[in-house]
Amino acid sequence: MAQVKVYGRRSQWADRRDELSDALHDALVRTWQLPAERRFHRLCWLDDADLVAPRGAAYLVVEVVCFTGRSDDAKRALVRALFDDVAPRFGLPADDLEVVILEAPQVNWGIRGRSGDELALSYRVDV
């Protein structure tokens, strides 16, 4: 399981929502082998004054919340894909992208009426 939360300025990103979601999802499918149909994205556009950071106007924060279990190499591969593939696609300088991977044990998730550790997943988490 992985959910993506994206924070950015509405004035910069709202019109590119679908393109950004596609690019982020492509990186997750490629690096973490997530099933293509497992897209869970929350795109949180903020008014310019509500995102305070000493960065450029296109500053973007990407948080990936996921089950524990992915290797450090898999996490590095995702970070590399976001900086090497996604950021340049949008003309986003490396300083204007921040990525955070937040992991939680499956038992800490409630999904489809049960605890996450009780789910039968159709994909691997230990990549």
mmCIF file of N, CA, C and O in Angstrom, residues 67 104-110 115-118:
data_model
loop_
_atom_site.group_PDB
_atom_site.id
_atom_site.type_symbol
_atom_site.label_atom_id
_atom_site.label_comp_id
_atom_site.label_asym_id
_atom_site.label_seq_id
_atom_site.Cartn_x
_atom_site.Cartn_y
_atom_site.Cartn_z
ATOM 1 N N PHE A 67 3.237 1.049 3.611
ATOM 2 C CA PHE A 67 3.547 -0.051 4.509
ATOM 3 C C PHE A 67 5.060 -0.154 4.666
ATOM 4 O O PHE A 67 5.817 0.063 3.708
ATOM 5 N N ALA A 104 4.766 2.884 7.849
ATOM 6 C CA ALA A 104 4.050 2.420 9.030
ATOM 7 C C ALA A 104 3.805 0.920 8.873
ATOM 8 O O ALA A 104 3.521 0.450 7.770
ATOM 9 N N PRO A 105 3.900 0.176 9.970
ATOM 10 C CA PRO A 105 3.599 -1.261 9.899
ATOM 11 C C PRO A 105 2.174 -1.475 9.400
ATOM 12 O O PRO A 105 1.279 -0.653 9.645
ATOM 13 N N GLN A 106 1.949 -2.585 8.725
ATOM 14 C CA GLN A 106 0.628 -2.873 8.176
ATOM 15 C C GLN A 106 -0.457 -2.863 9.254
ATOM 16 O O GLN A 106 -1.584 -2.453 8.994
ATOM 17 N N VAL A 107 -0.112 -3.279 10.450
ATOM 18 C CA VAL A 107 -1.102 -3.319 11.527
ATOM 19 C C VAL A 107 -1.611 -1.920 11.888
ATOM 20 O O VAL A 107 -2.681 -1.772 12.452
ATOM 21 N N ASN A 108 -0.873 -0.888 11.529
ATOM 22 C CA ASN A 108 -1.273 0.489 11.827
ATOM 23 C C ASN A 108 -2.254 1.062 10.804
ATOM 24 O O ASN A 108 -2.646 2.213 10.930
ATOM 25 N N TRP A 109 -2.620 0.299 9.795
ATOM 26 C CA TRP A 109 -3.533 0.756 8.753
ATOM 27 C C TRP A 109 -4.874 0.056 8.914
ATOM 28 O O TRP A 109 -4.932 -1.117 9.273
ATOM 29 N N GLY A 110 -5.931 0.747 8.622
ATOM 30 C CA GLY A 110 -7.260 0.151 8.532
ATOM 31 C C GLY A 110 -7.749 0.293 7.107
ATOM 32 O O GLY A 110 -7.900 1.402 6.607
ATOM 33 N N SER A 115 -7.697 -4.640 9.619
ATOM 34 C CA SER A 115 -6.336 -4.174 9.840
ATOM 35 C C SER A 115 -5.478 -4.536 8.624
ATOM 36 O O SER A 115 -5.673 -5.603 8.013
ATOM 37 N N GLY A 116 -4.557 -3.663 8.273
ATOM 38 C CA GLY A 116 -3.722 -3.881 7.097
ATOM 39 C C GLY A 116 -2.949 -5.181 7.112
ATOM 40 O O GLY A 116 -2.688 -5.769 6.058
ATOM 41 N N ASP A 117 -2.581 -5.671 8.287
ATOM 42 C CA ASP A 117 -1.828 -6.924 8.345
ATOM 43 C C ASP A 117 -2.718 -8.136 8.096
ATOM 44 O O ASP A 117 -2.227 -9.249 7.941
ATOM 45 N N GLU A 118 -4.026 -7.933 7.999
ATOM 46 C CA GLU A 118 -4.959 -9.016 7.702
ATOM 47 C C GLU A 118 -5.329 -9.068 6.218
ATOM 48 O O GLU A 118 -6.094 -9.927 5.795
#
